[in-house]
PDB file of C-alpha atoms and ligand atoms in Angstrom:
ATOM      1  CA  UNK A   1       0.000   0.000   0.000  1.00 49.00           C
ATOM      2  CA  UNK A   2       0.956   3.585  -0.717  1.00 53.00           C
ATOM      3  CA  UNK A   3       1.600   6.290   2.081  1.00 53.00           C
ATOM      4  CA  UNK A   4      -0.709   6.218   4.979  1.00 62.00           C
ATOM      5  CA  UNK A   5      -1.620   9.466   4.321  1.00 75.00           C
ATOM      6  CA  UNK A   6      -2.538   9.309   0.793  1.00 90.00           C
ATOM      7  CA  UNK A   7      -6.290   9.120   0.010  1.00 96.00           C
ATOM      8  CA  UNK A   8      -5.037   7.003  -2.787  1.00 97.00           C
ATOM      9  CA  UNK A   9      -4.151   3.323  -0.821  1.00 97.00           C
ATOM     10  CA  UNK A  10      -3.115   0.763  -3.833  1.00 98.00           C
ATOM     11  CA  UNK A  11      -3.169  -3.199  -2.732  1.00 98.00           C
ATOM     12  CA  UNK A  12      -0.840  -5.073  -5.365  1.00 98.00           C
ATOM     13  CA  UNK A  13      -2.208  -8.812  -5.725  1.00 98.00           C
ATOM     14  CA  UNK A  14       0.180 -11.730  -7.056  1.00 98.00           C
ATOM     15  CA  UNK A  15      -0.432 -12.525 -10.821  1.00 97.00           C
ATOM     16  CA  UNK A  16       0.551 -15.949 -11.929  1.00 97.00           C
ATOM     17  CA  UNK A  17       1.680 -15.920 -15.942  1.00 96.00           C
ATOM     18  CA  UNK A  18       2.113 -19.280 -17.553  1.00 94.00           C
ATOM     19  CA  UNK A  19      -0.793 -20.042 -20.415  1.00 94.00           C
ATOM     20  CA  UNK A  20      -2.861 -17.595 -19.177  1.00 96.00           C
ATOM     21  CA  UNK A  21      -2.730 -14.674 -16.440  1.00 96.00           C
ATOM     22  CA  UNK A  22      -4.366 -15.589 -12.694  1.00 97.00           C
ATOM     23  CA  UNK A  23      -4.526 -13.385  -9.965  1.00 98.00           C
ATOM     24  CA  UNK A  24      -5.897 -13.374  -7.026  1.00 98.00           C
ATOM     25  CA  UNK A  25      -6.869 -11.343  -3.872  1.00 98.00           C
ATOM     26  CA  UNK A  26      -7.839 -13.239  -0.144  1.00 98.00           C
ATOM     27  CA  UNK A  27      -8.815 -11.689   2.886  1.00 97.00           C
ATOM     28  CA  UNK A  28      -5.847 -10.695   5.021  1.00 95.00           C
ATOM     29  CA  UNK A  29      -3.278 -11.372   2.670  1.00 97.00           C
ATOM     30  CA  UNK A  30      -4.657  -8.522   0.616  1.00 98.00           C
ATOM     31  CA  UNK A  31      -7.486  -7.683   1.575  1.00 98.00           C
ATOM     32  CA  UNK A  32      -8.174  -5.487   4.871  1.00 98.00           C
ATOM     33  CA  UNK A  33     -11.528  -7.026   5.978  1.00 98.00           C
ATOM     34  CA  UNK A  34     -14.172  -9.969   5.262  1.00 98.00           C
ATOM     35  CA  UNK A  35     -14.999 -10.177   1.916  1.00 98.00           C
ATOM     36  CA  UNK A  36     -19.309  -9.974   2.425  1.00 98.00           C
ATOM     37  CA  UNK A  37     -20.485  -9.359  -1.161  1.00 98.00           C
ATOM     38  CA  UNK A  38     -18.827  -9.009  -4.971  1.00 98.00           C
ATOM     39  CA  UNK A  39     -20.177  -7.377  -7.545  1.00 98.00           C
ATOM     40  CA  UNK A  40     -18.782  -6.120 -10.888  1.00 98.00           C
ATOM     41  CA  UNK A  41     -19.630  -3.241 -13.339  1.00 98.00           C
ATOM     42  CA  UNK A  42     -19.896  -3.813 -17.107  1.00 98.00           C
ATOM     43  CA  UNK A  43     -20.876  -1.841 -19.842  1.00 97.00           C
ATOM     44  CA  UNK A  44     -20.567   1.730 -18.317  1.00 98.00           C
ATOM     45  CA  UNK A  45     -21.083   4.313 -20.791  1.00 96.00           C
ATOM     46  CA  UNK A  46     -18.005   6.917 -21.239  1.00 96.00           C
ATOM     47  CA  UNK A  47     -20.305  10.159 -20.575  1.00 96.00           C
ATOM     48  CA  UNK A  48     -22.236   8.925 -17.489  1.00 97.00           C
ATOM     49  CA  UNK A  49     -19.731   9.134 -14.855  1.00 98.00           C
ATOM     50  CA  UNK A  50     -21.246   6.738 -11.787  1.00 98.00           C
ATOM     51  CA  UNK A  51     -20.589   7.535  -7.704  1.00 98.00           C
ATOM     52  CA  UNK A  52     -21.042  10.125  -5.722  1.00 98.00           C
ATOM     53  CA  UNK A  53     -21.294   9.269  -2.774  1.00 98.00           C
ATOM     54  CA  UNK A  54     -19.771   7.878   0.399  1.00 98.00           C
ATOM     55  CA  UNK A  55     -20.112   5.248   2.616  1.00 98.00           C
ATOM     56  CA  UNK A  56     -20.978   5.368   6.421  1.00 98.00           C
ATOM     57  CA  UNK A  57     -19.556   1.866   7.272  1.00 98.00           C
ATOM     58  CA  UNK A  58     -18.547  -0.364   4.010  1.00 98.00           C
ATOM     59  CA  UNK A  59     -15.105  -0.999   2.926  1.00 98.00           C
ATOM     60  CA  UNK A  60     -14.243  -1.944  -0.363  1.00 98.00           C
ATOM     61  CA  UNK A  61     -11.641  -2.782  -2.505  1.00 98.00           C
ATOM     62  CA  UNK A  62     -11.595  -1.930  -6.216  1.00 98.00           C
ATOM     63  CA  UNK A  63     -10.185  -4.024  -9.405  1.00 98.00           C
ATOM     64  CA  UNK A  64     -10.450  -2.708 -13.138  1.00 98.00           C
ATOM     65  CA  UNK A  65      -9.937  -6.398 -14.127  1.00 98.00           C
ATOM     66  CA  UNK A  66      -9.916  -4.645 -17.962  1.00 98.00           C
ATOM     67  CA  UNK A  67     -10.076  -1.430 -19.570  1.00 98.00           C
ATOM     68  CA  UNK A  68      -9.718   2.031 -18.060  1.00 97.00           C
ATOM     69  CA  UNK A  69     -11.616   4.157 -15.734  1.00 98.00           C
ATOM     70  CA  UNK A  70     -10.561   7.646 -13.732  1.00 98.00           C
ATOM     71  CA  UNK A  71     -11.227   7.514  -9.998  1.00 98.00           C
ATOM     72  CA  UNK A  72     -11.984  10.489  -7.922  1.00 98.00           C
ATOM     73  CA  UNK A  73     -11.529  10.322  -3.895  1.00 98.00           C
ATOM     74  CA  UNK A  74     -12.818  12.745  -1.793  1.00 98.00           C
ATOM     75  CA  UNK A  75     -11.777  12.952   2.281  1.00 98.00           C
ATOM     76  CA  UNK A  76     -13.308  16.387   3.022  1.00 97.00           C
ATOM     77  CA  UNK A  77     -10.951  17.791   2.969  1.00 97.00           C
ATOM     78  CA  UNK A  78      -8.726  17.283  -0.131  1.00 97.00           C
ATOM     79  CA  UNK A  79      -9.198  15.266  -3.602  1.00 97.00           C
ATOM     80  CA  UNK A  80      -7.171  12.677  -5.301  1.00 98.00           C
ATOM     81  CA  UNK A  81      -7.386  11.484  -8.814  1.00 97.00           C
ATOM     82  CA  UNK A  82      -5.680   8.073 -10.369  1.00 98.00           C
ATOM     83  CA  UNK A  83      -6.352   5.729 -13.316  1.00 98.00           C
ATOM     84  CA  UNK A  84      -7.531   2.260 -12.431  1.00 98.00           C
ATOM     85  CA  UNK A  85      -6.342   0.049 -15.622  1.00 98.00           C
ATOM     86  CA  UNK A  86      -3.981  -2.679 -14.041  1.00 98.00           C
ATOM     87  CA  UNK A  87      -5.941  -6.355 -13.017  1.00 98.00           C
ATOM     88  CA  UNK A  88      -3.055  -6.411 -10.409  1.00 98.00           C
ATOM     89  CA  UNK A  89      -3.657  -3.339  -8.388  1.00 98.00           C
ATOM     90  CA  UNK A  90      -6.941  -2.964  -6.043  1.00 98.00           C
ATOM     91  CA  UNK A  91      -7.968   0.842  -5.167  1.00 98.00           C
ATOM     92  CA  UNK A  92      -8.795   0.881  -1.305  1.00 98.00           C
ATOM     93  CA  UNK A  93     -11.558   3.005  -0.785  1.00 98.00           C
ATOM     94  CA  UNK A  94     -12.428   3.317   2.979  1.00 98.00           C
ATOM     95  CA  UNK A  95     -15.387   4.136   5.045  1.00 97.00           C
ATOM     96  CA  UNK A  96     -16.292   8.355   4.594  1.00 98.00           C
ATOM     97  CA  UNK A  97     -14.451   8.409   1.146  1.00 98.00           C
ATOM     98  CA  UNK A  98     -16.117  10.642  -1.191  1.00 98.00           C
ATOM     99  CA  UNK A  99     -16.289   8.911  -4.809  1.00 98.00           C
ATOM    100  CA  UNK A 100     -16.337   9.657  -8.361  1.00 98.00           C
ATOM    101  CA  UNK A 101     -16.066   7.653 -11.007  1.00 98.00           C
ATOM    102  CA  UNK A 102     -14.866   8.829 -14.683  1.00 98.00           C
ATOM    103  CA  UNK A 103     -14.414   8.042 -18.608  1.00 98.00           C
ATOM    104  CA  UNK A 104     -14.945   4.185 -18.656  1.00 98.00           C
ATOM    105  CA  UNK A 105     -13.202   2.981 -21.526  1.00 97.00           C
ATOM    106  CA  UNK A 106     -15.628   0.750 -23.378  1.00 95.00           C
ATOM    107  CA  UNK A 107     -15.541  -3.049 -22.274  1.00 96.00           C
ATOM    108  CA  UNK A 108     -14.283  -2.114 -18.945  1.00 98.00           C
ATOM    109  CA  UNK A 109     -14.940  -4.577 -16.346  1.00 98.00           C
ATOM    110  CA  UNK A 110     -14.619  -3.101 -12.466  1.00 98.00           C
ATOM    111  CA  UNK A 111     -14.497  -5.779 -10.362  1.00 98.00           C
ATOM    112  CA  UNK A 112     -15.888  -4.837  -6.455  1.00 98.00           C
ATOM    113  CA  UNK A 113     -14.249  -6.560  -2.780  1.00 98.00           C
ATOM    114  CA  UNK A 114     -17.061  -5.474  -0.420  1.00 98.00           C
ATOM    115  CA  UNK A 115     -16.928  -5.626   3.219  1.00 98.00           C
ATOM    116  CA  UNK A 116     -20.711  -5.248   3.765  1.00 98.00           C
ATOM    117  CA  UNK A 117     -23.643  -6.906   1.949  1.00 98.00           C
ATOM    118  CA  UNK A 118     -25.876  -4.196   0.023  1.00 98.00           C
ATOM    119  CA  UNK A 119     -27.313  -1.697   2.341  1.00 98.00           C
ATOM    120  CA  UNK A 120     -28.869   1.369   0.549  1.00 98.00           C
ATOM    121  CA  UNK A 121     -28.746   2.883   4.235  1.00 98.00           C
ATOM    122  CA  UNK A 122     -25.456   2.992   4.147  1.00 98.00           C
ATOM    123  CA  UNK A 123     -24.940   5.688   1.326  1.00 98.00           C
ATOM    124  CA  UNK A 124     -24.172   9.047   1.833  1.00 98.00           C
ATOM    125  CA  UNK A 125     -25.759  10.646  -1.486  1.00 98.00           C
ATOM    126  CA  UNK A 126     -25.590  14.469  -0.793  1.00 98.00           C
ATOM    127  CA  UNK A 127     -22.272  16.020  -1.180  1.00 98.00           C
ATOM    128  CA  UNK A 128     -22.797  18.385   1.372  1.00 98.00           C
ATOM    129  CA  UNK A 129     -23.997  16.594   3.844  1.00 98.00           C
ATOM    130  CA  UNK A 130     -20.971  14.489   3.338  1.00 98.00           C
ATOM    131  CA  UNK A 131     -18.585  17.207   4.070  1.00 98.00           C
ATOM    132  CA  UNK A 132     -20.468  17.982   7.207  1.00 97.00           C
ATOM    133  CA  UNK A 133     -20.546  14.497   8.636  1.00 97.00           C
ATOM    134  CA  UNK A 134     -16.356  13.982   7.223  1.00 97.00           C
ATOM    135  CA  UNK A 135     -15.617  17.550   9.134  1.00 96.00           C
ATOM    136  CA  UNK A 136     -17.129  16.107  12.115  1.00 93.00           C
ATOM    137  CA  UNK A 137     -19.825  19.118  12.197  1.00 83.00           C
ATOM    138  CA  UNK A 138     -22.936  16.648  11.580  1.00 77.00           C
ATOM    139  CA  UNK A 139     -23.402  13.287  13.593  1.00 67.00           C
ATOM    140  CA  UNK A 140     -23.442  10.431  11.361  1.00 65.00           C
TER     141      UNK A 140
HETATM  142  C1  T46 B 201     -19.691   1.918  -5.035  1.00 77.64           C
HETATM  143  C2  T46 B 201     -19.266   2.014  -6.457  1.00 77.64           C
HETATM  144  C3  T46 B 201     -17.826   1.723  -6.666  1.00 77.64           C
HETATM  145  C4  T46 B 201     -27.771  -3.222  -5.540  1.00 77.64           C
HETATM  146  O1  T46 B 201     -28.983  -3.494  -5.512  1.00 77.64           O
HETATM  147  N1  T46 B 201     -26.873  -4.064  -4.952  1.00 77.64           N
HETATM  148  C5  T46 B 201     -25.530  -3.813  -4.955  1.00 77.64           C
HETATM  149  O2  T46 B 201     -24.749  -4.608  -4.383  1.00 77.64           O
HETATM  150  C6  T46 B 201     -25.062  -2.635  -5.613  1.00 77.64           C
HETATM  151  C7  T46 B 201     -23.575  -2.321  -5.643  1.00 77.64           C
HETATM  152  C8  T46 B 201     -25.975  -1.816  -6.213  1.00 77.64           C
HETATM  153  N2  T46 B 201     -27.300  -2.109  -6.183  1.00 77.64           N
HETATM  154  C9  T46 B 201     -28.244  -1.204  -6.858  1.00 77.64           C
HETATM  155  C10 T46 B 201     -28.400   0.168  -6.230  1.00 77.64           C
HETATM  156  C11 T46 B 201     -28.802   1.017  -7.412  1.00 77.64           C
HETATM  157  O3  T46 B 201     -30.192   0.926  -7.602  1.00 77.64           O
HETATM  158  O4  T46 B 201     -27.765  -0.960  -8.180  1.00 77.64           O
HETATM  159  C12 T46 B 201     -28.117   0.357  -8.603  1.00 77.64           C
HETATM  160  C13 T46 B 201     -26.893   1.105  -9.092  1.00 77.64           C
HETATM  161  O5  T46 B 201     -26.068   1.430  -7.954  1.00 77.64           O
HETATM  162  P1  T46 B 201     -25.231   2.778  -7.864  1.00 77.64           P
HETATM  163  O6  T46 B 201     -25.953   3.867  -8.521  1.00 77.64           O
HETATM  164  O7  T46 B 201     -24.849   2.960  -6.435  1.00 77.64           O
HETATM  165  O8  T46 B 201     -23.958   2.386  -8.743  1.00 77.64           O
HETATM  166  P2  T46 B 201     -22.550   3.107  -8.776  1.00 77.64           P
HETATM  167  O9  T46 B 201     -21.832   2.511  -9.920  1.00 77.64           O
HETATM  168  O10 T46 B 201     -22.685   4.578  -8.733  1.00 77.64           O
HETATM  169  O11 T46 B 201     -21.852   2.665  -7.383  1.00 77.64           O
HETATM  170  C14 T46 B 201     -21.456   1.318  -7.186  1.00 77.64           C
HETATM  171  C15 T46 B 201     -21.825   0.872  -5.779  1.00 77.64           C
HETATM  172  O12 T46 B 201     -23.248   1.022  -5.581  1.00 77.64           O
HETATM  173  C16 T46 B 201     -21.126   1.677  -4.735  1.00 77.64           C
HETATM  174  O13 T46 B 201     -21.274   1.083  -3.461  1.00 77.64           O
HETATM  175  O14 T46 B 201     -18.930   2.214  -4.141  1.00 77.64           O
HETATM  176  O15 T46 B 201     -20.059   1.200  -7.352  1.00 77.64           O
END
C-alpha cells in the first residue's frame, strides 16, 4: 500500500503468468476485511460518470480487471485522482471516502471486494452533507 496518508491506498495482488494470467486477492493477505459481497460493473457508458457518494460503514476494494476508468476520492478535505487500468492493483476506498467515477473505456470490467452486503442505508448521497458528517460538524 501507498503512504498512509494518501487518500489514494493501492493493494498489489500476485499474478501468476504461464498459459494464461491468474490473480488473485484473499482476505488478510490482501485484503483489509471480510470479503461480504462481490459485484462487478460492465458496460458503463463513457459520458455517465457513476458515484457520488460515500459510505458510512462499508469498505471496499476496487479491481479494473480490464479497460480504463478515472477515480476520484474525496476525504473532506482534499481530492485525489488516479487511473484504475492494471488487473493487479486494487484501489482501497475506505469508510467516509467521497467517490467519483470517470471516462470508462468501453468493455471495462470493475471488479468490487465489499466488506458489507448491500445496504442502501449505508450511502451518503448528498455532497454536502458528506462534508459535514467527514468535518465532524454533523453526527453520522
Ligand atoms: C460503489 C461504487 C464503486 C444493488 O442493488 N446491490 C448492490 O450490491 C449494488 C452495488 C448496487 N445495487 C443497486 C443500487 C442502485 O439501484 O444498483 C443500482 C446502481 O447502484 P449505484 O448507482 O450505487 O452504482 P454506482 O456505480 O454509482 O456505485 C457502485 C456501488 O453502488 C457503490 O457502493 O462504491 O459502485
Amino acid at each position: 500500500m501507498r503512504g498512509k496518508n494518501n487518500l489514494i491506498k493501492i493493494i498489489k495482488i500476485p499474478e501468476i503468468f504461464d498459459d494464461c494470467c491468474l490473480y488473485f486477492a484473499q482476505t488478510k493477505d490482501h485484503i483489509p476485511f471480510s470479503i461480504k459481497r462481490v459485484y462487478y460493473i460492465t458496460k458503463a457508458v463513457t459520458k455517465y460518470p457513476r458515484g457520488f457518494h460515500a459510505h458510512y460503514k462499508n469498505r471496499q476494494v476496487l479491481f479494473c480487471i480490464q479497460g480504463n476508468l478515472e477515480m476520484v476520492l474525496d476525504n473532506g478535505k482534499r481530492k485525489e485522482k488516479i487511473i484504475l487500468n492494471k488487473p493487479n492493483e486494487g484501489l482501497l476506498i475506505d469508510r467516509l471516502i467521497w467517490h467519483e467515477m470517470y471516462g470508462f473505456k468501453k468493455d471495462t470490467i470493475l471488479l468490487v471486494l465489499s466488506s458489507a452486503i448491500f445496504d442502501p442505508k449505508d450511502y451518503i448521497r448528498d455532497y454536502q452533507k458528506f462534508l459535514k458528517i467527514a468535518n465532524g460538524k454533523q453526527a453520522s
